[in-house]
């Protein structure tokens, strides 16, 4: 089984590294955006209760 030259081996290694780096970004960026959207939706719907729980109002 013939092997490629050192330049071809390095080029293949760089191509594979770039592919898997982009694949990781392809997963991480949408996950970050969806998490931010969920957080903003939660902030918009949360009810803030500023009354102190131990005190009674008149």
XYZ file of C-alpha atoms in Angstrom:
58
model
C 0.000 0.000 0.000
C 1.747 3.191 -1.124
C 1.850 6.152 1.187
C 1.608 9.792 0.143
C 4.369 12.268 0.438
C 5.004 14.198 3.627
C 3.366 17.287 2.105
C 0.247 15.359 1.146
C 0.064 13.802 4.619
C 0.317 17.196 6.284
C -2.272 18.682 3.915
C -4.670 15.847 4.706
C -4.093 16.347 8.424
C -4.796 20.085 8.143
C -7.951 19.459 6.118
C -9.225 16.951 8.671
C -8.447 19.320 11.552
C -10.312 22.153 9.837
C -13.292 19.903 9.136
C -13.652 18.830 12.762
C -13.064 22.376 14.057
C -15.867 23.688 11.822
C -18.051 20.753 12.865
C -17.588 21.715 16.531
C -18.518 25.339 15.728
C -21.510 24.104 13.763
C -22.789 22.541 16.987
C -21.619 25.131 19.535
C -22.918 28.314 17.877
C -26.557 27.185 17.467
C -26.509 25.718 20.976
C -25.336 29.056 22.379
C -27.956 30.986 20.415
C -30.752 28.648 21.524
C -29.615 28.865 25.145
C -29.615 32.665 24.965
C -33.090 32.643 23.429
C -34.382 30.364 26.191
C -32.817 32.582 28.863
C -34.357 35.723 27.370
C -37.757 34.042 27.167
C -37.489 33.016 30.797
C -36.482 36.554 31.835
C -39.440 37.981 29.907
C -41.953 35.634 31.556
C -40.642 35.486 35.120
C -42.788 37.271 37.672
C -40.854 39.465 40.036
C -42.313 39.532 43.500
C -40.754 42.421 45.405
C -42.752 41.839 48.590
C -40.716 40.547 51.476
C -41.892 37.029 52.344
C -41.805 37.523 56.139
C -43.713 40.801 56.293
C -47.441 41.339 56.201
C -49.065 44.238 54.413
C -51.906 46.236 55.937
